[in-house]
Coordinates of N, CA and C in Angstrom, one line a residue:
X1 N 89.5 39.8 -1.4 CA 89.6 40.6 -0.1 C 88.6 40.0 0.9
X2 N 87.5 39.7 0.2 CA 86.6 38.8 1.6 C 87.3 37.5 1.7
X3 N 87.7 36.7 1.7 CA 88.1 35.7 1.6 C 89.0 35.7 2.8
X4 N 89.7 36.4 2.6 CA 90.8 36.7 3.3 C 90.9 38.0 4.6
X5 N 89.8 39.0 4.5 CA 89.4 40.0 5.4 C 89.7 40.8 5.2
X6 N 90.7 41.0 4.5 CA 91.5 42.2 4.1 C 90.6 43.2 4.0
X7 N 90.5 44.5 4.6 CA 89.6 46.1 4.1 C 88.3 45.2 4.2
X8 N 87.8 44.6 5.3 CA 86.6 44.0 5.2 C 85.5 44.7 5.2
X9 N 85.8 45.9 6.6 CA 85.6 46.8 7.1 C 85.2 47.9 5.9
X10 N 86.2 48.5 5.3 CA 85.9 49.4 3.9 C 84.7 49.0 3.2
X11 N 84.7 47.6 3.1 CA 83.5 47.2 1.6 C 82.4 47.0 2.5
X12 N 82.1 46.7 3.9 CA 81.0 46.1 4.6 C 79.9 47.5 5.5
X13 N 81.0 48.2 6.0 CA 80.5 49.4 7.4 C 79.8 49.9 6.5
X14 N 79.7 50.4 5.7 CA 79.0 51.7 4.8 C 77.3 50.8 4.2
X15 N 77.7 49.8 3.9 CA 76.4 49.1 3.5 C 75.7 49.0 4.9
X16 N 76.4 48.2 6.1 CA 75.9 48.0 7.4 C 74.9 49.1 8.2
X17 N 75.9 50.4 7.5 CA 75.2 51.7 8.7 C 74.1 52.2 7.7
X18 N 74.0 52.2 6.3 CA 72.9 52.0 5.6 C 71.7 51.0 5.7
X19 N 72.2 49.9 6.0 CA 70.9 48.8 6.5 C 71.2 48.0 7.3
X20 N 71.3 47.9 8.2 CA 71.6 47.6 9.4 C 71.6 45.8 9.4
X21 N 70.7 45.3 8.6 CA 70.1 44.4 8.6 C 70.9 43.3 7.7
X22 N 71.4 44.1 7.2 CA 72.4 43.3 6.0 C 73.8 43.0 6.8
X23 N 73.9 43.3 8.0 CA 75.1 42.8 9.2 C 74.8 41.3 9.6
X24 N 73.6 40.9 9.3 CA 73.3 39.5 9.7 C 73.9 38.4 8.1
X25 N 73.7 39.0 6.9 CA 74.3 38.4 5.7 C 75.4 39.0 5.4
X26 N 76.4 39.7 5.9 CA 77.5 39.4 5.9 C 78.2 38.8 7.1
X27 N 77.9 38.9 7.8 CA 78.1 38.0 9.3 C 78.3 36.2 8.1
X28 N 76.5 36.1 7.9 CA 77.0 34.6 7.3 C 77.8 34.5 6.2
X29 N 78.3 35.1 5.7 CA 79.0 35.2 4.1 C 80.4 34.5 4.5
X30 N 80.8 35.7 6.2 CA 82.0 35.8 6.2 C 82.0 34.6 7.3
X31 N 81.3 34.1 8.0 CA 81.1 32.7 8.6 C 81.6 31.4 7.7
X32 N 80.8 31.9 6.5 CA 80.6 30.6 5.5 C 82.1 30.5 5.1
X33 N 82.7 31.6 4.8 CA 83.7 31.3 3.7 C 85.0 31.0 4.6
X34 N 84.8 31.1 6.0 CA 85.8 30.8 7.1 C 85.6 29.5 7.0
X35 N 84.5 29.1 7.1 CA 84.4 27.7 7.4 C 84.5 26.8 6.1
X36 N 84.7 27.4 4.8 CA 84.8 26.4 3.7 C 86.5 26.3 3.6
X37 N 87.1 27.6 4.2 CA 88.5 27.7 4.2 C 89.1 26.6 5.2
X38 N 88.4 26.9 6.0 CA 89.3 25.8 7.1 C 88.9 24.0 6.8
X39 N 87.9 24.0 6.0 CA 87.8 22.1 5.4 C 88.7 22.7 4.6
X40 N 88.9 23.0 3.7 CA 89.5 22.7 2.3 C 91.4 22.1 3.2
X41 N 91.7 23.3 4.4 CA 92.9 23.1 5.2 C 93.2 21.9 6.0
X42 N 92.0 21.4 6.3 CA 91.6 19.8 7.1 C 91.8 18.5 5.9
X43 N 91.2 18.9 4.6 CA 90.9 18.4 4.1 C 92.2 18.0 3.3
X44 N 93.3 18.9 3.0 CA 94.6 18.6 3.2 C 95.4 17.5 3.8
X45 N 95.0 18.2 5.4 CA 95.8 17.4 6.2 C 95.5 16.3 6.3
X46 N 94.1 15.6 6.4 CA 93.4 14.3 6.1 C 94.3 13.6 5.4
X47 N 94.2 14.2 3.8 CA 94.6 13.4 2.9 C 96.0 13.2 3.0
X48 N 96.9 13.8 3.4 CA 98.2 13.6 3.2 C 98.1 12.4 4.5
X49 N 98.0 12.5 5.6 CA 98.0 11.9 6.5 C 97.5 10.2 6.4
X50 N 96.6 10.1 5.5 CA 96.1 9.1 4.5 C 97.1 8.3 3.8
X51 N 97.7 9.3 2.8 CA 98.9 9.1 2.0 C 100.3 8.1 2.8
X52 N 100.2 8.9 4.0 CA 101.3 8.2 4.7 C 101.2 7.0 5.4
X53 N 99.8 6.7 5.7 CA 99.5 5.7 6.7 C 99.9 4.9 5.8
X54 N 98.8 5.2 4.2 CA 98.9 3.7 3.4 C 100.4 3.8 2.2
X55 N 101.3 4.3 2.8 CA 102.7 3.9 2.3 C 102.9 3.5 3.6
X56 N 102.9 3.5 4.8 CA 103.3 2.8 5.9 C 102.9 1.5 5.7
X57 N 101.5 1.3 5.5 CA 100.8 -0.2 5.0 C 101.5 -0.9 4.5
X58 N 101.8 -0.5 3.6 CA 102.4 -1.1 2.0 C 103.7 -1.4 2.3
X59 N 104.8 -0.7 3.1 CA 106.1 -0.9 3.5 C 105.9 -2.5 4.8
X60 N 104.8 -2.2 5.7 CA 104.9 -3.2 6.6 C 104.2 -4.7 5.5
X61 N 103.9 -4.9 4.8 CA 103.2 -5.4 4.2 C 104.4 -6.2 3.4
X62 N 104.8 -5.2 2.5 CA 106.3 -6.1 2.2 C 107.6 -6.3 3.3
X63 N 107.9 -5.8 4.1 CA 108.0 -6.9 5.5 C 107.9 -7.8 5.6
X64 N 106.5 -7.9 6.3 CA 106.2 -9.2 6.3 C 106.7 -10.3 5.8
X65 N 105.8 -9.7 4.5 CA 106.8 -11.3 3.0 C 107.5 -11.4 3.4
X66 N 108.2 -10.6 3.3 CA 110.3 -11.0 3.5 C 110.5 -12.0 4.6
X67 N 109.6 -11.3 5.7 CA 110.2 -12.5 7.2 C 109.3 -13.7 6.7
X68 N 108.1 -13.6 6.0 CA 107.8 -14.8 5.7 C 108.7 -15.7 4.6
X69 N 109.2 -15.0 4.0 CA 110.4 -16.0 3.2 C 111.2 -16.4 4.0
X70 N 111.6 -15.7 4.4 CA 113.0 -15.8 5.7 C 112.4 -17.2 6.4
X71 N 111.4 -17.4 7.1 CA 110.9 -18.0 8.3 C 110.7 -19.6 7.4
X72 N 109.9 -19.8 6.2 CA 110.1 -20.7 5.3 C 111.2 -21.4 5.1
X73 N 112.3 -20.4 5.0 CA 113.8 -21.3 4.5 C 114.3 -21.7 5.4
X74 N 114.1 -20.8 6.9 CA 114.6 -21.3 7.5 C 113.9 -22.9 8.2
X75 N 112.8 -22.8 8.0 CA 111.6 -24.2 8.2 C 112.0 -25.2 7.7
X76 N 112.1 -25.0 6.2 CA 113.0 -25.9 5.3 C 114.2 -26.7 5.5
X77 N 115.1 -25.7 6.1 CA 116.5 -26.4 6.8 C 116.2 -26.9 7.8
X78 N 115.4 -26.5 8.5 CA 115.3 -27.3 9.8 C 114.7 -28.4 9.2
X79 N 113.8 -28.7 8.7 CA 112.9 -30.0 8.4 C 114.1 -31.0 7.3
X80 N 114.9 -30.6 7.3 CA 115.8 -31.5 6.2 C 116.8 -31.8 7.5
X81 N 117.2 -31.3 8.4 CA 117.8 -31.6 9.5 C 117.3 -32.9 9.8
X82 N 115.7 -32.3 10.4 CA 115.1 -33.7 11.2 C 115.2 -35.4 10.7
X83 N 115.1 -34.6 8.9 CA 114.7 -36.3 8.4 C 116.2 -36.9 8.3
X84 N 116.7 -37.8 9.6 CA 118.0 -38.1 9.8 C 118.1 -39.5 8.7
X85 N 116.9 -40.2 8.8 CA 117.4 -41.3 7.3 C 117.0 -40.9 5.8
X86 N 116.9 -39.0 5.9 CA 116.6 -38.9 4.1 C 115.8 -39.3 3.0
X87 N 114.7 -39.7 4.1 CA 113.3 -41.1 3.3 C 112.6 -39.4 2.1
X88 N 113.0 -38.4 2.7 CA 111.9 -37.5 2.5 C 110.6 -37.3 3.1
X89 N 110.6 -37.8 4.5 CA 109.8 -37.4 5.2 C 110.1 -37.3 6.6
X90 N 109.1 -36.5 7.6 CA 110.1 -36.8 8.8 C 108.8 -38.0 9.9
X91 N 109.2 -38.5 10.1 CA 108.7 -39.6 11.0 C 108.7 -39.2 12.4
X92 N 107.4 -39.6 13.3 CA 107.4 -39.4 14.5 C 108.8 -39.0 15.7
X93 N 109.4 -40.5 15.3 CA 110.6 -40.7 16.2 C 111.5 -38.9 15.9
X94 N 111.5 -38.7 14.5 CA 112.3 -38.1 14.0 C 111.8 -36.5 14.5
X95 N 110.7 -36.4 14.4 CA 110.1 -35.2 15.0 C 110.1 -34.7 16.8
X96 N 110.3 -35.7 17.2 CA 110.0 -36.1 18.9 C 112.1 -35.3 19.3
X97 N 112.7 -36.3 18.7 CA 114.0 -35.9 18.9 C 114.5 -35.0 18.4
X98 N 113.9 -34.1 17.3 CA 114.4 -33.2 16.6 C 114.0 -32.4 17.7
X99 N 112.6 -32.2 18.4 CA 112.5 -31.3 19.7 C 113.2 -30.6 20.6
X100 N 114.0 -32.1 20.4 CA 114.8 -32.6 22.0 C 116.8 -32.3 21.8
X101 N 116.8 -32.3 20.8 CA 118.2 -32.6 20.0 C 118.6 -31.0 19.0
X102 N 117.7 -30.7 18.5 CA 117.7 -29.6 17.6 C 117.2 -28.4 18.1
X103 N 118.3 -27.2 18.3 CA 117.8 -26.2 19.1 C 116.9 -25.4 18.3
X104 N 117.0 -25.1 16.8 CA 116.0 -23.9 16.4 C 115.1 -24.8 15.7
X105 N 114.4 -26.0 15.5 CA 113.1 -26.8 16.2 C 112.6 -26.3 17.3
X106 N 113.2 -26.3 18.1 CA 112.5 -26.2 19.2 C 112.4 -24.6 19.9
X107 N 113.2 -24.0 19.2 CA 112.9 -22.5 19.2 C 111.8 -22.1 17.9
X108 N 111.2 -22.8 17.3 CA 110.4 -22.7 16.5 C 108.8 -22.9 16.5
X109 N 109.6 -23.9 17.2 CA 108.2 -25.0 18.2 C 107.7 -23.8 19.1
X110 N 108.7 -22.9 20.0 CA 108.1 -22.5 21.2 C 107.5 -21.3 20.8
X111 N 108.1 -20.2 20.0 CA 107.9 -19.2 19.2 C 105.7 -19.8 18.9
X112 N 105.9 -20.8 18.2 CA 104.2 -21.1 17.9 C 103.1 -21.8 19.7
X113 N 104.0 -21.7 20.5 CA 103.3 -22.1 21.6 C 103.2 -23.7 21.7
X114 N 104.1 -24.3 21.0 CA 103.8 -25.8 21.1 C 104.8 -26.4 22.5
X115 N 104.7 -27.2 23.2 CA 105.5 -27.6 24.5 C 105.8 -29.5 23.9
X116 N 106.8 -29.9 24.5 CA 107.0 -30.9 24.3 C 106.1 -32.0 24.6
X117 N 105.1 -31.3 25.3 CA 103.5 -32.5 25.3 C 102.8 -32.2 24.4
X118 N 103.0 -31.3 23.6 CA 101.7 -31.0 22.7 C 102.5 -31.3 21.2
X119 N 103.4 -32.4 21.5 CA 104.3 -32.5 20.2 C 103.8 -33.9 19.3
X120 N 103.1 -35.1 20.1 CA 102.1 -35.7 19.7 C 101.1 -35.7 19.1
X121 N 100.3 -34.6 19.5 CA 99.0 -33.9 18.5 C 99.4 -33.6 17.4
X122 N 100.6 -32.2 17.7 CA 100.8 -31.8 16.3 C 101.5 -32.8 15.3
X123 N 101.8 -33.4 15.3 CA 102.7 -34.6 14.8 C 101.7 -35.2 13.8
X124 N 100.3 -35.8 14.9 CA 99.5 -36.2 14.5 C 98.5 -35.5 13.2
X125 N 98.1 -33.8 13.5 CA 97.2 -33.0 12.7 C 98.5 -32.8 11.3
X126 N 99.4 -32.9 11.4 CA 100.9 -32.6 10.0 C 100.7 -34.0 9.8
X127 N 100.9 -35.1 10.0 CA 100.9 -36.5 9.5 C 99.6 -36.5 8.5

């Protein structure tokens, strides 16, 4: 019944008008146990709210991977595209034209910010 307030009145006024003074310790009683009610209710919502974020994490997380596989294979085909004499590797020439010749190269290229002037460097730091 304190907990909840119910007949607060019945169990408290009669002690109160008897000692007046004991209105200041039930005042805190009934302070305290509001306020341990209302964390335990926070402390709920926190945690679920927690719960969800990090199943959100976890779902974007395996995303990711996936587009990273995805982005790989598709790297893969492109890079077997470029190497036009099949040495197993791709050679400058082969990289430069693959730019210029091969559209998702070069939508791959642009996606990372690289421009057909900065196709020399990179050519160079992959070599």
């Amino acid at each position: 019944q304190i907990v909840t307030g119910d007949s607060w009145g019945m169990v408290t006024i009669p002690i109160v008008e008897e000692e007046p003074a004991s209105a200041i310790f039930f005042g805190a009683v009934f302070t305290f146990t509001a306020m341990i009610t209302l964390n335990l209710v926070l402390s709920l919502v926190v945690e679920s709210g927690l719960k969800v974020a990090a199943e959100d994490t976890s779902r974007r997380v395996r995303e990711k991977e996936a587009a990273y596989k995805r982005h790989i294979h598709e790297l893969d085909k492109v890079c077997r595209q470029l190497d036009i004499d099949e040495s197993g590797r791709i050679d400058e020439e082969e990289f430069i034209r693959g730019f210029v010749e091969n559209p998702n190269f070069t939508d791959i290229m642009k996606l990372m910010d690289i421009s057909k002037e900065d196709l020399y460097e990179v050519f160079s730091l992959l070599g």
